[in-house]
PDB file of N, CA, C and O in Angstrom:
ATOM      1  N   MET H   1       0.889  -1.397  -0.057  1.00  0.00           N
ATOM      2  CA  MET H   1      -0.293   0.081   0.174  1.00  0.00           C
ATOM      3  C   MET H   1       1.089   1.773  -0.306  1.00  0.00           C
ATOM      4  O   MET H   1       0.338   2.374  -0.389  1.00  0.00           O
ATOM      5  N   SER H   2       1.814   1.777   0.788  1.00  0.00           N
ATOM      6  CA  SER H   2       2.432   2.533   1.195  1.00  0.00           C
ATOM      7  C   SER H   2       3.631   2.336  -0.885  1.00  0.00           C
ATOM      8  O   SER H   2       4.150   3.675  -1.030  1.00  0.00           O
ATOM      9  N   MET H   3       3.937   1.813  -1.821  1.00  0.00           N
ATOM     10  CA  MET H   3       3.886   1.367  -2.634  1.00  0.00           C
ATOM     11  C   MET H   3       3.199   2.022  -3.422  1.00  0.00           C
ATOM     12  O   MET H   3       3.496   3.557  -4.602  1.00  0.00           O
ATOM     13  N   THR H   4       2.337   2.386  -3.574  1.00  0.00           N
ATOM     14  CA  THR H   4       1.157   2.762  -4.144  1.00  0.00           C
ATOM     15  C   THR H   4       0.836   4.156  -3.919  1.00  0.00           C
ATOM     16  O   THR H   4       1.359   5.481  -4.854  1.00  0.00           O
ATOM     17  N   ARG H   5       0.874   4.643  -2.618  1.00  0.00           N
ATOM     18  CA  ARG H   5       1.283   6.196  -2.169  1.00  0.00           C
ATOM     19  C   ARG H   5       2.620   6.918  -3.143  1.00  0.00           C
ATOM     20  O   ARG H   5       2.108   7.990  -2.828  1.00  0.00           O
ATOM     21  N   SER H   6       3.578   5.922  -2.937  1.00  0.00           N
ATOM     22  CA  SER H   6       4.834   6.839  -3.472  1.00  0.00           C
ATOM     23  C   SER H   6       4.707   6.905  -4.931  1.00  0.00           C
ATOM     24  O   SER H   6       5.346   7.865  -5.214  1.00  0.00           O
ATOM     25  N   VAL H   7       3.992   5.780  -5.654  1.00  0.00           N
ATOM     26  CA  VAL H   7       3.929   6.054  -6.750  1.00  0.00           C
ATOM     27  C   VAL H   7       2.633   7.360  -7.074  1.00  0.00           C
ATOM     28  O   VAL H   7       3.288   7.831  -8.028  1.00  0.00           O
ATOM     29  N   LYS H   8       2.470   7.142  -6.132  1.00  0.00           N
ATOM     30  CA  LYS H   8       1.425   8.615  -7.249  1.00  0.00           C
ATOM     31  C   LYS H   8       1.960  10.067  -6.567  1.00  0.00           C
ATOM     32  O   LYS H   8       1.482  11.069  -7.496  1.00  0.00           O
ATOM     33  N   THR H   9       2.754  10.035  -5.843  1.00  0.00           N
ATOM     34  CA  THR H   9       2.942  11.224  -5.016  1.00  0.00           C
ATOM     35  C   THR H   9       4.420  11.502  -5.669  1.00  0.00           C
ATOM     36  O   THR H   9       4.082  12.664  -6.492  1.00  0.00           O
ATOM     37  N   ALA H  10       4.711  10.190  -6.720  1.00  0.00           N
ATOM     38  CA  ALA H  10       6.576  10.573  -8.011  1.00  0.00           C
ATOM     39  C   ALA H  10       5.348  11.105  -9.266  1.00  0.00           C
ATOM     40  O   ALA H  10       5.809  12.049  -9.522  1.00  0.00           O
ATOM     41  N   ARG H  11       3.727  10.578  -9.727  1.00  0.00           N
ATOM     42  CA  ARG H  11       3.947  10.712 -10.941  1.00  0.00           C
ATOM     43  C   ARG H  11       3.303  12.100 -10.356  1.00  0.00           C
ATOM     44  O   ARG H  11       3.054  12.993 -11.115  1.00  0.00           O
ATOM     45  N   ASN H  12       2.666  12.721  -9.099  1.00  0.00           N
ATOM     46  CA  ASN H  12       2.165  13.855  -9.147  1.00  0.00           C
ATOM     47  C   ASN H  12       3.223  15.187  -8.714  1.00  0.00           C
ATOM     48  O   ASN H  12       2.870  15.807  -9.426  1.00  0.00           O
ATOM     49  N   ALA H  13       3.799  14.521  -8.331  1.00  0.00           N
ATOM     50  CA  ALA H  13       5.284  15.978  -9.007  1.00  0.00           C
ATOM     51  C   ALA H  13       5.828  15.738  -9.931  1.00  0.00           C
ATOM     52  O   ALA H  13       6.125  17.175 -10.681  1.00  0.00           O
ATOM     53  N   GLN H  14       5.932  15.156 -10.557  1.00  0.00           N
ATOM     54  CA  GLN H  14       6.037  14.920 -11.971  1.00  0.00           C
ATOM     55  C   GLN H  14       5.112  15.847 -12.864  1.00  0.00           C
ATOM     56  O   GLN H  14       5.502  16.695 -14.092  1.00  0.00           O
ATOM     57  N   LEU H  15       3.969  15.834 -12.526  1.00  0.00           N
ATOM     58  CA  LEU H  15       3.399  16.508 -13.100  1.00  0.00           C
ATOM     59  C   LEU H  15       2.969  17.770 -12.694  1.00  0.00           C
ATOM     60  O   LEU H  15       2.682  19.191 -13.661  1.00  0.00           O
ATOM     61  N   MET H  16       3.247  18.301 -11.718  1.00  0.00           N
ATOM     62  CA  MET H  16       3.479  19.632 -11.322  1.00  0.00           C
ATOM     63  C   MET H  16       4.053  20.283 -11.840  1.00  0.00           C
ATOM     64  O   MET H  16       4.491  21.518 -12.026  1.00  0.00           O
ATOM     65  N   LYS H  17       5.357  19.319 -12.372  1.00  0.00           N
ATOM     66  CA  LYS H  17       7.032  19.957 -13.064  1.00  0.00           C
ATOM     67  C   LYS H  17       6.625  19.985 -14.028  1.00  0.00           C
ATOM     68  O   LYS H  17       7.037  21.363 -14.678  1.00  0.00           O
ATOM     69  N   GLN H  18       6.377  19.619 -14.950  1.00  0.00           N
ATOM     70  CA  GLN H  18       5.415  19.819 -15.981  1.00  0.00           C
ATOM     71  C   GLN H  18       4.295  21.106 -16.495  1.00  0.00           C
ATOM     72  O   GLN H  18       4.704  21.781 -16.826  1.00  0.00           O
ATOM     73  N   VAL H  19       4.027  21.210 -15.028  1.00  0.00           N
ATOM     74  CA  VAL H  19       2.704  22.308 -15.220  1.00  0.00           C
ATOM     75  C   VAL H  19       3.279  23.824 -15.172  1.00  0.00           C
ATOM     76  O   VAL H  19       3.533  24.531 -15.883  1.00  0.00           O
ATOM     77  N   LYS H  20       4.626  23.251 -14.300  1.00  0.00           N
ATOM     78  CA  LYS H  20       5.224  25.025 -13.840  1.00  0.00           C
ATOM     79  C   LYS H  20       5.540  25.233 -14.742  1.00  0.00           C
ATOM     80  O   LYS H  20       6.327  26.379 -15.881  1.00  0.00           O
ATOM     81  N   LYS H  21       6.802  24.458 -15.755  1.00  0.00           N
ATOM     82  CA  LYS H  21       7.228  23.971 -16.796  1.00  0.00           C
ATOM     83  C   LYS H  21       6.932  25.416 -18.262  1.00  0.00           C
ATOM     84  O   LYS H  21       6.667  25.896 -18.691  1.00  0.00           O
ATOM     85  N   HIS H  22       5.438  24.784 -18.142  1.00  0.00           N
ATOM     86  CA  HIS H  22       4.285  24.714 -19.193  1.00  0.00           C
ATOM     87  C   HIS H  22       3.433  26.124 -18.770  1.00  0.00           C
ATOM     88  O   HIS H  22       2.185  26.781 -19.672  1.00  0.00           O
ATOM     89  N   VAL H  23       4.068  27.012 -17.463  1.00  0.00           N
ATOM     90  CA  VAL H  23       2.929  28.000 -17.651  1.00  0.00           C
ATOM     91  C   VAL H  23       2.916  29.170 -18.628  1.00  0.00           C
ATOM     92  O   VAL H  23       1.423  29.469 -19.127  1.00  0.00           O
ATOM     93  N   PRO H  24       3.831  29.358 -18.655  1.00  0.00           N
ATOM     94  CA  PRO H  24       3.298  30.509 -20.631  1.00  0.00           C
ATOM     95  C   PRO H  24       2.539  30.133 -21.279  1.00  0.00           C
ATOM     96  O   PRO H  24       1.620  31.257 -21.721  1.00  0.00           O
ATOM     97  N   PHE H  25       2.370  29.043 -21.677  1.00  0.00           N
ATOM     98  CA  PHE H  25       1.717  28.571 -22.968  1.00  0.00           C
ATOM     99  C   PHE H  25       0.391  28.512 -21.524  1.00  0.00           C
ATOM    100  O   PHE H  25      -1.010  28.478 -22.825  1.00  0.00           O
ATOM    101  N   TYR H  26      -0.584  28.354 -20.919  1.00  0.00           N
ATOM    102  CA  TYR H  26      -1.926  28.139 -19.980  1.00  0.00           C
ATOM    103  C   TYR H  26      -1.626  29.509 -20.385  1.00  0.00           C
ATOM    104  O   TYR H  26      -2.951  29.650 -20.503  1.00  0.00           O
ATOM    105  N   PHE H  27      -0.846  30.261 -20.042  1.00  0.00           N
ATOM    106  CA  PHE H  27      -1.819  31.882 -20.105  1.00  0.00           C
ATOM    107  C   PHE H  27      -1.441  32.164 -21.828  1.00  0.00           C
ATOM    108  O   PHE H  27      -2.297  33.376 -22.037  1.00  0.00           O
ATOM    109  N   PHE H  28      -1.612  31.545 -22.909  1.00  0.00           N
ATOM    110  CA  PHE H  28      -2.092  32.158 -24.366  1.00  0.00           C
ATOM    111  C   PHE H  28      -3.056  31.456 -24.703  1.00  0.00           C
ATOM    112  O   PHE H  28      -4.500  31.313 -25.002  1.00  0.00           O
ATOM    113  N   LEU H  29      -3.273  30.204 -22.905  1.00  0.00           N
ATOM    114  CA  LEU H  29      -4.850  29.664 -23.357  1.00  0.00           C
ATOM    115  C   LEU H  29      -6.408  30.099 -22.967  1.00  0.00           C
ATOM    116  O   LEU H  29      -7.453  30.095 -23.460  1.00  0.00           O
ATOM    117  N   LEU H  30      -5.644  31.308 -22.258  1.00  0.00           N
ATOM    118  CA  LEU H  30      -6.688  32.146 -21.242  1.00  0.00           C
ATOM    119  C   LEU H  30      -7.272  32.714 -22.314  1.00  0.00           C
ATOM    120  O   LEU H  30      -8.665  32.848 -22.052  1.00  0.00           O
ATOM    121  N   PRO H  31      -7.204  34.006 -23.190  1.00  0.00           N
ATOM    122  CA  PRO H  31      -8.176  34.605 -23.771  1.00  0.00           C
ATOM    123  C   PRO H  31      -8.957  33.907 -24.989  1.00  0.00           C
ATOM    124  O   PRO H  31     -10.112  34.004 -24.927  1.00  0.00           O
ATOM    125  N   ALA H  32      -8.455  32.754 -25.703  1.00  0.00           N
ATOM    126  CA  ALA H  32      -9.566  31.137 -26.697  1.00  0.00           C
ATOM    127  C   ALA H  32     -10.442  30.972 -25.097  1.00  0.00           C
ATOM    128  O   ALA H  32     -11.306  30.734 -26.186  1.00  0.00           O
ATOM    129  N   LEU H  33     -10.078  30.069 -24.071  1.00  0.00           N
ATOM    130  CA  LEU H  33     -11.227  29.903 -23.245  1.00  0.00           C
ATOM    131  C   LEU H  33     -12.287  31.173 -22.945  1.00  0.00           C
ATOM    132  O   LEU H  33     -12.856  30.934 -22.760  1.00  0.00           O
ATOM    133  N   VAL H  34     -11.372  31.932 -22.637  1.00  0.00           N
ATOM    134  CA  VAL H  34     -12.394  33.570 -22.311  1.00  0.00           C
ATOM    135  C   VAL H  34     -13.310  33.418 -23.205  1.00  0.00           C
ATOM    136  O   VAL H  34     -15.407  33.875 -23.494  1.00  0.00           O
ATOM    137  N   LEU H  35     -13.163  33.691 -24.896  1.00  0.00           N
ATOM    138  CA  LEU H  35     -13.907  34.349 -26.083  1.00  0.00           C
ATOM    139  C   LEU H  35     -15.274  33.003 -25.703  1.00  0.00           C
ATOM    140  O   LEU H  35     -16.375  33.307 -26.069  1.00  0.00           O
ATOM    141  N   VAL H  36     -14.694  31.270 -25.964  1.00  0.00           N
ATOM    142  CA  VAL H  36     -15.707  30.660 -25.642  1.00  0.00           C
ATOM    143  C   VAL H  36     -16.573  30.940 -24.749  1.00  0.00           C
ATOM    144  O   VAL H  36     -18.058  30.384 -24.852  1.00  0.00           O
ATOM    145  N   VAL H  37     -15.541  30.857 -23.798  1.00  0.00           N
ATOM    146  CA  VAL H  37     -17.482  31.155 -22.536  1.00  0.00           C
ATOM    147  C   VAL H  37     -18.102  32.587 -22.914  1.00  0.00           C
ATOM    148  O   VAL H  37     -19.488  31.887 -22.555  1.00  0.00           O
ATOM    149  N   VAL H  38     -17.707  33.707 -23.725  1.00  0.00           N
ATOM    150  CA  VAL H  38     -18.779  34.276 -23.917  1.00  0.00           C
ATOM    151  C   VAL H  38     -19.557  34.466 -24.904  1.00  0.00           C
ATOM    152  O   VAL H  38     -20.240  35.254 -24.625  1.00  0.00           O
ATOM    153  N   PHE H  39     -18.463  34.043 -26.053  1.00  0.00           N
ATOM    154  CA  PHE H  39     -19.368  33.618 -27.281  1.00  0.00           C
ATOM    155  C   PHE H  39     -20.292  32.564 -27.469  1.00  0.00           C
ATOM    156  O   PHE H  39     -21.585  32.695 -28.137  1.00  0.00           O
ATOM    157  N   CYS H  40     -20.225  31.354 -26.802  1.00  0.00           N
ATOM    158  CA  CYS H  40     -21.068  30.380 -26.813  1.00  0.00           C
ATOM    159  C   CYS H  40     -21.615  29.875 -25.187  1.00  0.00           C
ATOM    160  O   CYS H  40     -22.971  28.469 -25.514  1.00  0.00           O
ATOM    161  N   TYR H  41     -20.982  30.005 -24.262  1.00  0.00           N
ATOM    162  CA  TYR H  41     -22.448  30.080 -23.800  1.00  0.00           C
ATOM    163  C   TYR H  41     -22.763  30.810 -22.485  1.00  0.00           C
ATOM    164  O   TYR H  41     -24.034  30.351 -22.189  1.00  0.00           O
ATOM    165  N   PHE H  42     -22.821  33.028 -22.695  1.00  0.00           N
ATOM    166  CA  PHE H  42     -23.548  33.131 -22.428  1.00  0.00           C
ATOM    167  C   PHE H  42     -24.539  33.243 -23.357  1.00  0.00           C
ATOM    168  O   PHE H  42     -25.889  33.547 -22.730  1.00  0.00           O
ATOM    169  N   PRO H  43     -24.145  33.469 -24.065  1.00  0.00           N
ATOM    170  CA  PRO H  43     -25.397  32.970 -25.129  1.00  0.00           C
ATOM    171  C   PRO H  43     -26.854  32.476 -25.177  1.00  0.00           C
ATOM    172  O   PRO H  43     -28.236  31.705 -24.753  1.00  0.00           O
ATOM    173  N   MET H  44     -26.381  30.963 -24.355  1.00  0.00           N
ATOM    174  CA  MET H  44     -27.294  29.474 -23.288  1.00  0.00           C
ATOM    175  C   MET H  44     -28.938  30.565 -23.005  1.00  0.00           C
ATOM    176  O   MET H  44     -29.870  30.321 -22.704  1.00  0.00           O
ATOM    177  N   TRP H  45     -27.917  31.677 -22.439  1.00  0.00           N
ATOM    178  CA  TRP H  45     -30.005  32.577 -21.798  1.00  0.00           C
ATOM    179  C   TRP H  45     -30.147  32.958 -22.619  1.00  0.00           C
ATOM    180  O   TRP H  45     -31.561  32.350 -22.130  1.00  0.00           O
ATOM    181  N   GLY H  46     -30.444  33.150 -23.816  1.00  0.00           N
ATOM    182  CA  GLY H  46     -31.419  33.761 -25.219  1.00  0.00           C
ATOM    183  C   GLY H  46     -31.559  32.469 -25.385  1.00  0.00           C
ATOM    184  O   GLY H  46     -33.295  32.123 -25.719  1.00  0.00           O
ATOM    185  N   ILE H  47     -31.196  31.340 -24.714  1.00  0.00           N
ATOM    186  CA  ILE H  47     -32.133  30.254 -25.441  1.00  0.00           C
ATOM    187  C   ILE H  47     -32.995  29.593 -24.562  1.00  0.00           C
ATOM    188  O   ILE H  47     -34.095  28.843 -24.776  1.00  0.00           O
ATOM    189  N   VAL H  48     -32.920  29.634 -23.378  1.00  0.00           N
ATOM    190  CA  VAL H  48     -33.817  29.313 -22.649  1.00  0.00           C
ATOM    191  C   VAL H  48     -35.097  30.048 -21.684  1.00  0.00           C
ATOM    192  O   VAL H  48     -35.859  30.154 -22.131  1.00  0.00           O
ATOM    193  N   ILE H  49     -34.944  31.756 -23.054  1.00  0.00           N
ATOM    194  CA  ILE H  49     -35.835  32.106 -23.229  1.00  0.00           C
ATOM    195  C   ILE H  49     -37.304  31.732 -23.566  1.00  0.00           C
ATOM    196  O   ILE H  49     -37.658  31.852 -23.520  1.00  0.00           O
ATOM    197  N   ALA H  50     -36.303  31.071 -25.019  1.00  0.00           N
ATOM    198  CA  ALA H  50     -37.312  30.006 -25.622  1.00  0.00           C
ATOM    199  C   ALA H  50     -38.652  29.543 -24.789  1.00  0.00           C
ATOM    200  O   ALA H  50     -39.324  28.737 -25.433  1.00  0.00           O
ATOM    201  N   PHE H  51     -38.330  28.560 -24.021  1.00  0.00           N
ATOM    202  CA  PHE H  51     -38.446  27.582 -23.651  1.00  0.00           C
ATOM    203  C   PHE H  51     -39.163  28.340 -21.959  1.00  0.00           C
ATOM    204  O   PHE H  51     -39.851  27.534 -21.541  1.00  0.00           O
ATOM    205  N   LYS H  52     -40.055  29.669 -21.800  1.00  0.00           N
ATOM    206  CA  LYS H  52     -39.940  30.331 -20.836  1.00  0.00           C
ATOM    207  C   LYS H  52     -41.556  31.810 -21.250  1.00  0.00           C
ATOM    208  O   LYS H  52     -41.609  31.184 -22.022  1.00  0.00           O
ATOM    209  N   ASP H  53     -42.008  31.607 -20.237  1.00  0.00           N
ATOM    210  CA  ASP H  53     -42.848  32.976 -20.382  1.00  0.00           C
ATOM    211  C   ASP H  53     -42.196  33.427 -19.198  1.00  0.00           C
ATOM    212  O   ASP H  53     -42.734  34.266 -18.653  1.00  0.00           O
ATOM    213  N   TYR H  54     -41.684  34.786 -20.767  1.00  0.00           N
ATOM    214  CA  TYR H  54     -40.663  35.639 -20.175  1.00  0.00           C
ATOM    215  C   TYR H  54     -41.368  36.159 -19.586  1.00  0.00           C
ATOM    216  O   TYR H  54     -41.831  37.309 -20.828  1.00  0.00           O
ATOM    217  N   LYS H  55     -40.847  37.085 -18.297  1.00  0.00           N
ATOM    218  CA  LYS H  55     -41.899  38.794 -17.852  1.00  0.00           C
ATOM    219  C   LYS H  55     -40.208  39.051 -17.247  1.00  0.00           C
ATOM    220  O   LYS H  55     -39.199  38.843 -17.098  1.00  0.00           O
ATOM    221  N   MET H  56     -40.285  40.723 -17.852  1.00  0.00           N
ATOM    222  CA  MET H  56     -39.133  41.212 -17.575  1.00  0.00           C
ATOM    223  C   MET H  56     -39.012  41.621 -16.213  1.00  0.00           C
ATOM    224  O   MET H  56     -38.102  41.505 -14.961  1.00  0.00           O
ATOM    225  N   ALA H  57     -39.378  41.534 -15.023  1.00  0.00           N
ATOM    226  CA  ALA H  57     -40.339  41.760 -14.187  1.00  0.00           C
ATOM    227  C   ALA H  57     -38.793  40.837 -13.248  1.00  0.00           C
ATOM    228  O   ALA H  57     -38.784  40.982 -11.766  1.00  0.00           O
ATOM    229  N   ARG H  58     -39.624  39.395 -13.753  1.00  0.00           N
ATOM    230  CA  ARG H  58     -39.224  38.410 -12.937  1.00  0.00           C
ATOM    231  C   ARG H  58     -37.660  38.218 -13.609  1.00  0.00           C
ATOM    232  O   ARG H  58     -36.789  36.911 -12.866  1.00  0.00           O
ATOM    233  N   GLY H  59     -37.371  38.380 -14.845  1.00  0.00           N
ATOM    234  CA  GLY H  59     -35.533  38.049 -15.065  1.00  0.00           C
ATOM    235  C   GLY H  59     -36.162  36.752 -15.224  1.00  0.00           C
ATOM    236  O   GLY H  59     -36.499  35.781 -15.853  1.00  0.00           O
ATOM    237  N   ILE H  60     -35.303  35.945 -16.144  1.00  0.00           N
ATOM    238  CA  ILE H  60     -34.879  34.742 -16.697  1.00  0.00           C
ATOM    239  C   ILE H  60     -35.105  33.344 -15.905  1.00  0.00           C
ATOM    240  O   ILE H  60     -35.841  33.076 -16.487  1.00  0.00           O
ATOM    241  N   LEU H  61     -34.710  33.629 -14.640  1.00  0.00           N
ATOM    242  CA  LEU H  61     -34.802  32.119 -13.857  1.00  0.00           C
ATOM    243  C   LEU H  61     -36.109  32.875 -12.699  1.00  0.00           C
ATOM    244  O   LEU H  61     -36.314  31.315 -12.584  1.00  0.00           O
ATOM    245  N   GLY H  62     -36.568  33.543 -13.076  1.00  0.00           N
ATOM    246  CA  GLY H  62     -37.838  33.248 -12.316  1.00  0.00           C
ATOM    247  C   GLY H  62     -38.609  33.521 -13.139  1.00  0.00           C
ATOM    248  O   GLY H  62     -39.979  33.386 -12.829  1.00  0.00           O
ATOM    249  N   SER H  63     -38.689  33.528 -14.396  1.00  0.00           N
ATOM    250  CA  SER H  63     -39.957  33.080 -15.060  1.00  0.00           C
ATOM    251  C   SER H  63     -40.438  32.498 -15.604  1.00  0.00           C
ATOM    252  O   SER H  63     -39.616  30.863 -15.310  1.00  0.00           O
ATOM    253  N   GLU H  64     -42.342  31.399 -15.259  1.00  0.00           N
ATOM    254  CA  GLU H  64     -42.264  30.135 -15.291  1.00  0.00           C
ATOM    255  C   GLU H  64     -41.864  29.331 -16.611  1.00  0.00           C
ATOM    256  O   GLU H  64     -41.970  30.186 -18.083  1.00  0.00           O
ATOM    257  N   TRP H  65     -41.563  28.191 -16.024  1.00  0.00           N
ATOM    258  CA  TRP H  65     -41.169  27.176 -17.148  1.00  0.00           C
ATOM    259  C   TRP H  65     -42.143  26.478 -18.939  1.00  0.00           C
ATOM    260  O   TRP H  65     -43.450  26.306 -17.596  1.00  0.00           O
ATOM    261  N   VAL H  66     -42.230  26.928 -19.199  1.00  0.00           N
ATOM    262  CA  VAL H  66     -43.396  26.673 -20.120  1.00  0.00           C
ATOM    263  C   VAL H  66     -43.535  24.969 -21.049  1.00  0.00           C
ATOM    264  O   VAL H  66     -44.619  24.764 -22.130  1.00  0.00           O
ATOM    265  N   GLY H  67     -41.431  24.702 -21.899  1.00  0.00           N
ATOM    266  CA  GLY H  67     -41.284  24.039 -22.584  1.00  0.00           C
ATOM    267  C   GLY H  67     -41.463  24.123 -23.994  1.00  0.00           C
ATOM    268  O   GLY H  67     -41.289  25.171 -24.215  1.00  0.00           O
ATOM    269  N   LEU H  68     -42.659  23.189 -24.517  1.00  0.00           N
ATOM    270  CA  LEU H  68     -42.401  23.826 -25.879  1.00  0.00           C
ATOM    271  C   LEU H  68     -44.243  24.286 -26.333  1.00  0.00           C
ATOM    272  O   LEU H  68     -43.962  24.625 -27.686  1.00  0.00           O
ATOM    273  N   TYR H  69     -44.756  24.742 -25.125  1.00  0.00           N
ATOM    274  CA  TYR H  69     -45.014  25.705 -25.443  1.00  0.00           C
ATOM    275  C   TYR H  69     -46.087  26.420 -27.197  1.00  0.00           C
ATOM    276  O   TYR H  69     -46.488  26.508 -27.632  1.00  0.00           O
ATOM    277  N   HIS H  70     -44.645  27.681 -26.546  1.00  0.00           N
ATOM    278  CA  HIS H  70     -44.365  28.659 -27.860  1.00  0.00           C
ATOM    279  C   HIS H  70     -43.680  27.872 -29.446  1.00  0.00           C
ATOM    280  O   HIS H  70     -44.935  28.358 -30.453  1.00  0.00           O
ATOM    281  N   PHE H  71     -43.830  26.620 -29.406  1.00  0.00           N
ATOM    282  CA  PHE H  71     -43.546  25.809 -30.202  1.00  0.00           C
ATOM    283  C   PHE H  71     -45.146  24.802 -31.110  1.00  0.00           C
ATOM    284  O   PHE H  71     -44.833  25.510 -32.396  1.00  0.00           O
ATOM    285  N   LYS H  72     -45.387  24.878 -30.032  1.00  0.00           N
ATOM    286  CA  LYS H  72     -46.148  24.243 -30.389  1.00  0.00           C
ATOM    287  C   LYS H  72     -47.850  25.070 -30.941  1.00  0.00           C
ATOM    288  O   LYS H  72     -48.077  24.478 -32.510  1.00  0.00           O
ATOM    289  N   ASN H  73     -47.798  26.698 -30.852  1.00  0.00           N
ATOM    290  CA  ASN H  73     -48.732  27.471 -30.961  1.00  0.00           C
ATOM    291  C   ASN H  73     -47.840  28.132 -32.199  1.00  0.00           C
ATOM    292  O   ASN H  73     -49.275  29.316 -32.675  1.00  0.00           O
ATOM    293  N   TRP H  74     -46.592  27.969 -32.496  1.00  0.00           N
ATOM    294  CA  TRP H  74     -45.946  28.842 -33.235  1.00  0.00           C
ATOM    295  C   TRP H  74     -46.856  28.707 -34.889  1.00  0.00           C
ATOM    296  O   TRP H  74     -46.823  29.697 -35.858  1.00  0.00           O
ATOM    297  N   GLY H  75     -46.861  26.981 -35.284  1.00  0.00           N
ATOM    298  CA  GLY H  75     -47.924  27.348 -36.569  1.00  0.00           C
ATOM    299  C   GLY H  75     -49.049  27.579 -36.430  1.00  0.00           C
ATOM    300  O   GLY H  75     -49.550  27.708 -37.583  1.00  0.00           O
ATOM    301  N   ILE H  76     -49.625  27.239 -35.607  1.00  0.00           N
ATOM    302  CA  ILE H  76     -51.032  27.519 -35.549  1.00  0.00           C
ATOM    303  C   ILE H  76     -51.731  29.608 -35.973  1.00  0.00           C
ATOM    304  O   ILE H  76     -51.819  29.787 -36.746  1.00  0.00           O
ATOM    305  N   ARG H  77     -50.011  30.367 -34.546  1.00  0.00           N
ATOM    306  CA  ARG H  77     -49.767  31.419 -35.066  1.00  0.00           C
ATOM    307  C   ARG H  77     -50.528  32.213 -36.726  1.00  0.00           C
ATOM    308  O   ARG H  77     -50.393  32.599 -37.223  1.00  0.00           O
ATOM    309  N   LEU H  78     -49.109  31.417 -37.405  1.00  0.00           N
ATOM    310  CA  LEU H  78     -48.614  31.697 -38.494  1.00  0.00           C
ATOM    311  C   LEU H  78     -49.302  31.143 -39.571  1.00  0.00           C
ATOM    312  O   LEU H  78     -49.853  32.201 -40.937  1.00  0.00           O
ATOM    313  N   LYS H  79     -50.469  30.264 -39.441  1.00  0.00           N
ATOM    314  CA  LYS H  79     -51.499  30.491 -40.629  1.00  0.00           C
ATOM    315  C   LYS H  79     -52.294  30.930 -40.376  1.00  0.00           C
ATOM    316  O   LYS H  79     -53.095  31.368 -41.105  1.00  0.00           O
ATOM    317  N   SER H  80     -52.677  31.175 -38.748  1.00  0.00           N
ATOM    318  CA  SER H  80     -53.720  32.139 -39.233  1.00  0.00           C
ATOM    319  C   SER H  80     -53.495  33.949 -38.828  1.00  0.00           C
ATOM    320  O   SER H  80     -54.398  35.129 -39.894  1.00  0.00           O
ATOM    321  N   ALA H  81     -51.689  34.153 -39.675  1.00  0.00           N
ATOM    322  CA  ALA H  81     -51.651  35.752 -40.289  1.00  0.00           C
ATOM    323  C   ALA H  81     -51.341  35.396 -41.259  1.00  0.00           C
ATOM    324  O   ALA H  81     -52.289  36.969 -42.518  1.00  0.00           O
ATOM    325  N   TYR H  82     -51.195  34.442 -42.333  1.00  0.00           N
ATOM    326  CA  TYR H  82     -52.046  34.894 -43.542  1.00  0.00           C
ATOM    327  C   TYR H  82     -53.570  34.927 -44.100  1.00  0.00           C
ATOM    328  O   TYR H  82     -53.879  34.030 -44.693  1.00  0.00           O
TER     329      TYR H  82
END
């Protein structure tokens, strides 16, 4: 059992050594990760609004969840408009 722990600590030490060696490259990745979060995950709030009965006073999280109600009625409203 002590053999397993020593192997794990040796692997962790080696991993930390590699991480410290490549820290500048991780800083190069940081702007790309920020862009992914800003342009791929923040817009998801807009997608959530499509499935809610959105009220400005309640906000996105406080509005009632209606599921596919708006999508089911969309076709009916489209036909009656023409």
